[in-house]
mmCIF file of C-alpha atoms and ligand atoms in Angstrom:
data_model
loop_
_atom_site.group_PDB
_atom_site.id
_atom_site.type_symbol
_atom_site.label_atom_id
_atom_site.label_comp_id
_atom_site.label_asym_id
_atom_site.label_seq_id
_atom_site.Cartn_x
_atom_site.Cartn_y
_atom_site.Cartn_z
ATOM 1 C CA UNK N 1 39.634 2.268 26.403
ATOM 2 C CA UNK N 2 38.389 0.809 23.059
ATOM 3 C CA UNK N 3 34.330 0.769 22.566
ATOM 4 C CA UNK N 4 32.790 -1.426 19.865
ATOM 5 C CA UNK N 5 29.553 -0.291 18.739
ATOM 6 C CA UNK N 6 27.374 0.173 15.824
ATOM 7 C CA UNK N 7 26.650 3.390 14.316
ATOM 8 C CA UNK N 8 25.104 5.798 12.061
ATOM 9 C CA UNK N 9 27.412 8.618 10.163
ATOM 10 C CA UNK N 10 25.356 11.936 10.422
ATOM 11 C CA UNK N 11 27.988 14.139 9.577
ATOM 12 C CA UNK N 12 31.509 14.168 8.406
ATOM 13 C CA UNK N 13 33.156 17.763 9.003
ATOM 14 C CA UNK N 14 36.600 18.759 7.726
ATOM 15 C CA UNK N 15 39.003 19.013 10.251
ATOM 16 C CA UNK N 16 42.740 19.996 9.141
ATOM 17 C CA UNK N 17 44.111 18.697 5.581
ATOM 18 C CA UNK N 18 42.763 15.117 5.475
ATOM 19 C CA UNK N 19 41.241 14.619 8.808
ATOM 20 C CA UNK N 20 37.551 14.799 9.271
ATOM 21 C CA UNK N 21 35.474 15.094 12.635
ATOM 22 C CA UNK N 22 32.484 12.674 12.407
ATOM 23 C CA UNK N 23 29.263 13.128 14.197
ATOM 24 C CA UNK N 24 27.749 9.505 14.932
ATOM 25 C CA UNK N 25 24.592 8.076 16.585
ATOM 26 C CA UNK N 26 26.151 5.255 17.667
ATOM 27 C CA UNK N 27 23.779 1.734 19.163
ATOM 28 C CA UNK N 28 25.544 2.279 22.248
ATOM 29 C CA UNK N 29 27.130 5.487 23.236
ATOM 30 C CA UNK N 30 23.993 7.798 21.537
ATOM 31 C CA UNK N 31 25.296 10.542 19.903
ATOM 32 C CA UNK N 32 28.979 11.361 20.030
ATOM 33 C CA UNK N 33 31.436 13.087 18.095
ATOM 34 C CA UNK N 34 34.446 10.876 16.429
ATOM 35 C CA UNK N 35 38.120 12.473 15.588
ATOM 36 C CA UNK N 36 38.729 10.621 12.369
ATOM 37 C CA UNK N 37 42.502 11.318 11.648
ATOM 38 C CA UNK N 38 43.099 10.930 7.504
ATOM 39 C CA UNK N 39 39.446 9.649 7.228
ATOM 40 C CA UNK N 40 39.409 12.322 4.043
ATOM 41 C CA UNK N 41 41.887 11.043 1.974
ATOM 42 C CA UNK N 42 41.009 9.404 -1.002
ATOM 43 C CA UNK N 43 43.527 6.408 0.611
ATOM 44 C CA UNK N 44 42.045 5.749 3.838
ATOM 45 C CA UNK N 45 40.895 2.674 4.924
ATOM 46 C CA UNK N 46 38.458 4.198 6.517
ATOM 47 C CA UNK N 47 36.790 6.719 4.450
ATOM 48 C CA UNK N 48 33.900 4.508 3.053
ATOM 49 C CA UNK N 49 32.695 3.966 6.615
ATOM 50 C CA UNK N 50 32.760 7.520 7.784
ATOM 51 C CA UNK N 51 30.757 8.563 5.272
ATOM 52 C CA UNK N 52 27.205 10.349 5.969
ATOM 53 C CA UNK N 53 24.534 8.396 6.098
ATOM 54 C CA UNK N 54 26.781 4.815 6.524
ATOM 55 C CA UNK N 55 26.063 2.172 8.649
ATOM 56 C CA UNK N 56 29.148 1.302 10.134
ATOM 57 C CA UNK N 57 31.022 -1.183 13.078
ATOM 58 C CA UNK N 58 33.108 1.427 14.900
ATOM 59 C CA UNK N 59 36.154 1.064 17.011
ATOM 60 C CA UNK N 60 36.551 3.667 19.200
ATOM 61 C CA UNK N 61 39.012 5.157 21.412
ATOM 62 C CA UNK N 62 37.528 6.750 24.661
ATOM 63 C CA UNK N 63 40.111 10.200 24.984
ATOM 64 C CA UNK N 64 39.860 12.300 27.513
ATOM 65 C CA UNK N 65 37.818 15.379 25.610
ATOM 66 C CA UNK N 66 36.004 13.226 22.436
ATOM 67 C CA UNK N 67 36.668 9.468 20.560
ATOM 68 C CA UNK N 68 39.147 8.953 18.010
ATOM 69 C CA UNK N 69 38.356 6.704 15.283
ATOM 70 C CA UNK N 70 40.368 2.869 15.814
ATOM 71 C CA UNK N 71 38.281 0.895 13.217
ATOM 72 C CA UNK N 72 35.490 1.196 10.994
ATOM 73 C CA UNK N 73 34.044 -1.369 8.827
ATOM 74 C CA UNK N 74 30.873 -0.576 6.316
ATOM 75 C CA UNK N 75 27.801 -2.740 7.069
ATOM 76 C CA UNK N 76 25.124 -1.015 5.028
ATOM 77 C CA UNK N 77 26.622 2.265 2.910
ATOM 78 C CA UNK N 78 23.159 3.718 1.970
ATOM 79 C CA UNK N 79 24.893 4.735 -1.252
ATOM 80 C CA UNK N 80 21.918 4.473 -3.785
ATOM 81 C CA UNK N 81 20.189 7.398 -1.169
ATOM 82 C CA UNK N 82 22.822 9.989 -2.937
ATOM 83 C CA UNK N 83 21.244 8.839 -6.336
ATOM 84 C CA UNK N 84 18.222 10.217 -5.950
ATOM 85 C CA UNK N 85 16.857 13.824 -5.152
ATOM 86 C CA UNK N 86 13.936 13.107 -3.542
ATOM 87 C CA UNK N 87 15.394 10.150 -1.279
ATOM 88 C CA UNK N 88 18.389 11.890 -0.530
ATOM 89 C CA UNK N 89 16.261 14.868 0.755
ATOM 90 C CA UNK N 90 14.055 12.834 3.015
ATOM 91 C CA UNK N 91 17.257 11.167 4.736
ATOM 92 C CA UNK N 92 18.994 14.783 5.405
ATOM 93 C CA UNK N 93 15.531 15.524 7.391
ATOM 94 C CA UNK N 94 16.060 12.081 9.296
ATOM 95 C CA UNK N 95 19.364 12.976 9.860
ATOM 96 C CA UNK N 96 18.355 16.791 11.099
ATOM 97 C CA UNK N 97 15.730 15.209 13.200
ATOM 98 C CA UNK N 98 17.932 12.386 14.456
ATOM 99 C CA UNK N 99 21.094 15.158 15.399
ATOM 100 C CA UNK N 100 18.253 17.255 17.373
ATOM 101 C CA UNK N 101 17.173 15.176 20.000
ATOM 102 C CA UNK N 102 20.141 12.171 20.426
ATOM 103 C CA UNK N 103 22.768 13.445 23.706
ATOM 104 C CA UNK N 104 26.069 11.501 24.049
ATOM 105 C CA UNK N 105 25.911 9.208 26.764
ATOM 106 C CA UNK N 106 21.950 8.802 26.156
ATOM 107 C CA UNK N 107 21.320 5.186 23.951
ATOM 108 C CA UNK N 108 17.981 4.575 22.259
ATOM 109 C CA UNK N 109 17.823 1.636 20.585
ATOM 110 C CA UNK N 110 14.035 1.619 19.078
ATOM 111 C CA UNK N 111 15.698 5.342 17.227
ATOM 112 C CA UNK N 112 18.241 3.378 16.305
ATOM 113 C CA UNK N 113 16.596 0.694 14.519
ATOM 114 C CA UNK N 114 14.026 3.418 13.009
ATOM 115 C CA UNK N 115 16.594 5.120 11.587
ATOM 116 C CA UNK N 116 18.566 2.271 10.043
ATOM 117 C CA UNK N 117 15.013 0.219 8.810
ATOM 118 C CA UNK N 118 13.710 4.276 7.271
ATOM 119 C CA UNK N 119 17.051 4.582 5.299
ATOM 120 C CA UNK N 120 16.695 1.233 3.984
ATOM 121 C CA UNK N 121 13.648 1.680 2.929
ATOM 122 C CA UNK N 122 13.970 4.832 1.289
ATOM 123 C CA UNK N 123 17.024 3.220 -0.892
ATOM 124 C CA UNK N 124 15.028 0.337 -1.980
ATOM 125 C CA UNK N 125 11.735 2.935 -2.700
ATOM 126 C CA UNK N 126 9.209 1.162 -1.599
ATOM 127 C CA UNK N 127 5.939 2.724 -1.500
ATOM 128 C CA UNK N 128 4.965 6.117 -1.040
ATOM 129 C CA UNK N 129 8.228 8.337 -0.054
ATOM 130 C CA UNK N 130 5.672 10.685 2.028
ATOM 131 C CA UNK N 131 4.052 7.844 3.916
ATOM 132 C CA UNK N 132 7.819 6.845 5.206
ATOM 133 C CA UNK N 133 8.088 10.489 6.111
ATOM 134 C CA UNK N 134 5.301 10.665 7.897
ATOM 135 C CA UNK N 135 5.930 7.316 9.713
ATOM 136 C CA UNK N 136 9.407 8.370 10.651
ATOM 137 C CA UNK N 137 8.146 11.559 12.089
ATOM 138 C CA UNK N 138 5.282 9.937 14.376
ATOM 139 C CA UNK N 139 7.692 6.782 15.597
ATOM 140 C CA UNK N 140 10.966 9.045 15.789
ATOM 141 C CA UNK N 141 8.231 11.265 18.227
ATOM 142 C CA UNK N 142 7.405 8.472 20.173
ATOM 143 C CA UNK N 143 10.926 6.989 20.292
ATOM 144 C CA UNK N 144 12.361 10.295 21.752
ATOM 145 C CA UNK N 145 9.692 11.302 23.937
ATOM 146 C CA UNK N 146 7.136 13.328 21.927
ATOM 147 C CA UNK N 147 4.623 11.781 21.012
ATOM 148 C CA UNK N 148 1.258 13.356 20.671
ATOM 149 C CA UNK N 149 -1.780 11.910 22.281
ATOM 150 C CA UNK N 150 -4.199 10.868 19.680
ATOM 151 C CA UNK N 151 -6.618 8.373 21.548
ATOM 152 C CA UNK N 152 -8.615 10.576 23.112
ATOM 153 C CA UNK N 153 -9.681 13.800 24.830
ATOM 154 C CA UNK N 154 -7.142 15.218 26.696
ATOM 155 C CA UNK N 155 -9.007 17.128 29.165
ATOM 156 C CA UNK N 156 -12.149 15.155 29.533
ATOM 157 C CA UNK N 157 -11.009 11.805 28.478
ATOM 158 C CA UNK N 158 -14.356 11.606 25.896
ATOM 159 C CA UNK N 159 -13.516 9.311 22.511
ATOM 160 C CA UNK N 160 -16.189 10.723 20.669
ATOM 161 C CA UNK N 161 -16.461 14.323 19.105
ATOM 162 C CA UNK N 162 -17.741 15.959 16.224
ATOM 163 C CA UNK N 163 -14.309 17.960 15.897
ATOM 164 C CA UNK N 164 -11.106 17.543 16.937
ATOM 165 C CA UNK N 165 -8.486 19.671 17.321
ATOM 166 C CA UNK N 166 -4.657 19.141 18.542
ATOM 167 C CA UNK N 167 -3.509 21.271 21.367
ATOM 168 C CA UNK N 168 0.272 22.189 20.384
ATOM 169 C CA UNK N 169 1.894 22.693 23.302
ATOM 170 C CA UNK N 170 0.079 19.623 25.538
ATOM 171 C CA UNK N 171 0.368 17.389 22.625
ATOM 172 C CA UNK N 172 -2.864 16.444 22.617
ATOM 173 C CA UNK N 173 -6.740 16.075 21.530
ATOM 174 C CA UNK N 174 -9.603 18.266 22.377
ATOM 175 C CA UNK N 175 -13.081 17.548 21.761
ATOM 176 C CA UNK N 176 -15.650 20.073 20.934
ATOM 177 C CA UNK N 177 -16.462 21.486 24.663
ATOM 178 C CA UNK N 178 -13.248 21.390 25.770
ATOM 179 C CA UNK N 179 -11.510 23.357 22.878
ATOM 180 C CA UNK N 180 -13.966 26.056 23.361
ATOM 181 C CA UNK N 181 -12.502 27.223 26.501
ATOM 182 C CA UNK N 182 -9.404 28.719 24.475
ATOM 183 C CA UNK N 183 -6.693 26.040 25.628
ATOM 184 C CA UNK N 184 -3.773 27.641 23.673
ATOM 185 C CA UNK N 185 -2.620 27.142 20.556
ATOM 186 C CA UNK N 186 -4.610 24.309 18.564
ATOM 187 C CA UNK N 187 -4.891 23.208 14.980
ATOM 188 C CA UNK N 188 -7.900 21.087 13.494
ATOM 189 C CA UNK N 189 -7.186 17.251 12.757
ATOM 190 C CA UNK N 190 -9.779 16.023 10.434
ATOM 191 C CA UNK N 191 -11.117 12.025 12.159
ATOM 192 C CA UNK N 192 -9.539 10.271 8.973
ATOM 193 C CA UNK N 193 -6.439 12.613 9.951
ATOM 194 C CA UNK N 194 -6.061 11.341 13.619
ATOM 195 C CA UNK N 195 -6.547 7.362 12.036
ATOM 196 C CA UNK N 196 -3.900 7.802 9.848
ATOM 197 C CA UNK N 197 -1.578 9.090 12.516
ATOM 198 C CA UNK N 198 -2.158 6.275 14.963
ATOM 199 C CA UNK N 199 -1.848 3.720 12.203
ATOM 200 C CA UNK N 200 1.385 4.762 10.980
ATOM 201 C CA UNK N 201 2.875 5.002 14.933
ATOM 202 C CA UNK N 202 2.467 1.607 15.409
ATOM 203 C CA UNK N 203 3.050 0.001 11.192
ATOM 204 C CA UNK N 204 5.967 -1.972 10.509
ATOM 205 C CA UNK N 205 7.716 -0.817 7.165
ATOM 206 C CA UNK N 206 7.243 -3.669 5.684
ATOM 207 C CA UNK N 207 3.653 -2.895 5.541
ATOM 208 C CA UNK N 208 3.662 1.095 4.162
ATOM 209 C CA UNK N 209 4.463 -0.764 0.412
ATOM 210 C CA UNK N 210 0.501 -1.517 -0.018
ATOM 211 C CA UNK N 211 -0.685 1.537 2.031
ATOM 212 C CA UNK N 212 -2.587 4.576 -0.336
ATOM 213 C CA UNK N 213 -3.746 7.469 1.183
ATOM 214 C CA UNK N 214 -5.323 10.507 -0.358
ATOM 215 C CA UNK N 215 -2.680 13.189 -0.848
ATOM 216 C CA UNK N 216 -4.797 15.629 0.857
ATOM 217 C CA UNK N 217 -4.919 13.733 3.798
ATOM 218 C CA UNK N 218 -1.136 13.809 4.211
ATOM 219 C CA UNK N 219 -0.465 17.031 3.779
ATOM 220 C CA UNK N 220 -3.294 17.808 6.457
ATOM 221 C CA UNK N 221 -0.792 15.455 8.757
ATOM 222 C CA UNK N 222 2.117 17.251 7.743
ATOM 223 C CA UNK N 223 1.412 20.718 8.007
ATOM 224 C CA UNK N 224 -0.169 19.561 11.750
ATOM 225 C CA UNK N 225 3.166 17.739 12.363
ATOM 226 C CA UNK N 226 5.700 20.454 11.215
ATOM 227 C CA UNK N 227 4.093 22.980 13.613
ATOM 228 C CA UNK N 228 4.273 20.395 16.492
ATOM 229 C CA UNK N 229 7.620 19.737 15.668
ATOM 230 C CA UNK N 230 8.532 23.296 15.415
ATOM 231 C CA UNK N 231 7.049 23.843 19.242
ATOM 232 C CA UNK N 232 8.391 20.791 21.138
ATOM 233 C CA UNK N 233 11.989 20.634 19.502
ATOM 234 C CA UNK N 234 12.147 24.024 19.689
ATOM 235 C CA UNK N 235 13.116 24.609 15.854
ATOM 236 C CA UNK N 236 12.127 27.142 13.637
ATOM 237 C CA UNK N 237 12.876 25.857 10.293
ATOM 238 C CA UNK N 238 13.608 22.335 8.873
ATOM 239 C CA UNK N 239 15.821 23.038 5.676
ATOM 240 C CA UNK N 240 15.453 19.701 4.292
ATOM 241 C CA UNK N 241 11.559 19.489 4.924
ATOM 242 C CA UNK N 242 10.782 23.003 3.898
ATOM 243 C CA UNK N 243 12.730 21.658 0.042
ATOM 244 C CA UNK N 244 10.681 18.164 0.392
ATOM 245 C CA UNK N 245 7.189 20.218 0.272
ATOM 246 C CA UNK N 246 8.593 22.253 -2.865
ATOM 247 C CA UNK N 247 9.542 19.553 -4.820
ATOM 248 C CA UNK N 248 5.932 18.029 -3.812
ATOM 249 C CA UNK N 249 3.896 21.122 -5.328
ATOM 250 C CA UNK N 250 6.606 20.798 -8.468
ATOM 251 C CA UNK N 251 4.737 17.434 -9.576
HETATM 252 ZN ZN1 ZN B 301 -13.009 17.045 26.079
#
């Protein structure tokens, strides 16, 4: 059976001489893995396609154990991302985040289109490359399930507080009273903190090109963030994020 679909090369592994076994988060079919016979030689029609990071039309054969590659024809390459450090960095920690939490067999379109739009953006660099990692991280939350609660007390319901703090494992707020009663792990989230983070769930790219924030202020988000991360994707270390915040302290 042949499927049509769009996709997204995360990875291209070798497989045999010239053959290469591509990982894909495909529009339709989430993510699946692709047998891509002779996609490695410098001749094949489809290596441009299968590369990481490529937006692609697919053709794919349904096998019995995994897809075999029919087709592939190059919508969007992405090719400027491999230009630059910096850009190139922030896409490998899309793509990490992107291979964690997509299942074959599971679609999700609004990841999808976050992924492709992010990637774009990060080519073209426009606006602050932080800011678009910070965006991605809150939307790709929300998109796959995660998403922390920043509206409002979580165990009272109360809007207003001196101090917040974010509960880690519950994903979300506490206001003064109810964070004294020792509710497991938390981390302070300054007010201007928690408005930054609801702002960039719900901003449309094309509107993070006039946005300035204080520096401070995002890496109060991120270090929240990573830890988050860290609990509900169960991951201990993010290669390409942990290399993003030493090239940061390097300027
Ligand atoms: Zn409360």
């Amino acid at each position: 059976m042949l499927v049509k679909t769009e996709g997204i090369v995360l990875k291209n592994m070798k497989y045999k001489e010239n053959d290469g076994i591509l990982t894909v988060f495909a529009r339709k079919l989430g993510k699946v893995s692709v047998m891509a016979r002779g996609a490695r030689s410098s001749k094949s029609k489809h290596l441009a396609g299968a590369q990481p990071l490529c937006y692609s039309d697919f053709v794919l054969y349904k096998g019995k154990s995994m897809y075999t590659l029919n087709h592939v024809d190059p919508i969007h390459n992405h090719y400027k991302l491999r230009e630059d450090l910096d850009s190139l960095s922030a896409a490998s920690f899309f793509i990490e985040l992107v291979d964690t939490v997509t299942i074959e067999g599971q679609s999700n379109n609004r990841l999808f289109n976050l992924f492709e739009e992010s990637l774009g953006a990060l080519e073209r660099k426009e606006g602050e490359l932080s800011l678009h990692i910070l965006r991605f991280l809150l939307q790709f939350l929300k998109f796959s399930g995660y998403e922390p609660y920043l509206k409002s007390c979580n165990q009272c319901g109360t809007g207003s507080s001196f101090r917040w703090v974010l509960n880690m494992e519950e994903g979300g707020l506490l206001c003064e009273d109810c964070q004294s009663e020792g509710r497991g792990l938390a981390k302070p989230l300054s007010k201007k903190g928690i408005r930054l983070a609801n702002f960039l769930m719900v901003i449309d790219i094309e509107d993070l090109k006039e946005l300035k924030v204080h520096p401070k202020l995002i890496m109060e988000l991120e270090s929240v963030l990573k830890q988050y991360m860290m609990i509900h994707l169960d991951k201990t270390n993010f290669k390409s994020l942990d290399f993003l915040s030493k090239i940061r302290r390097d300027y």
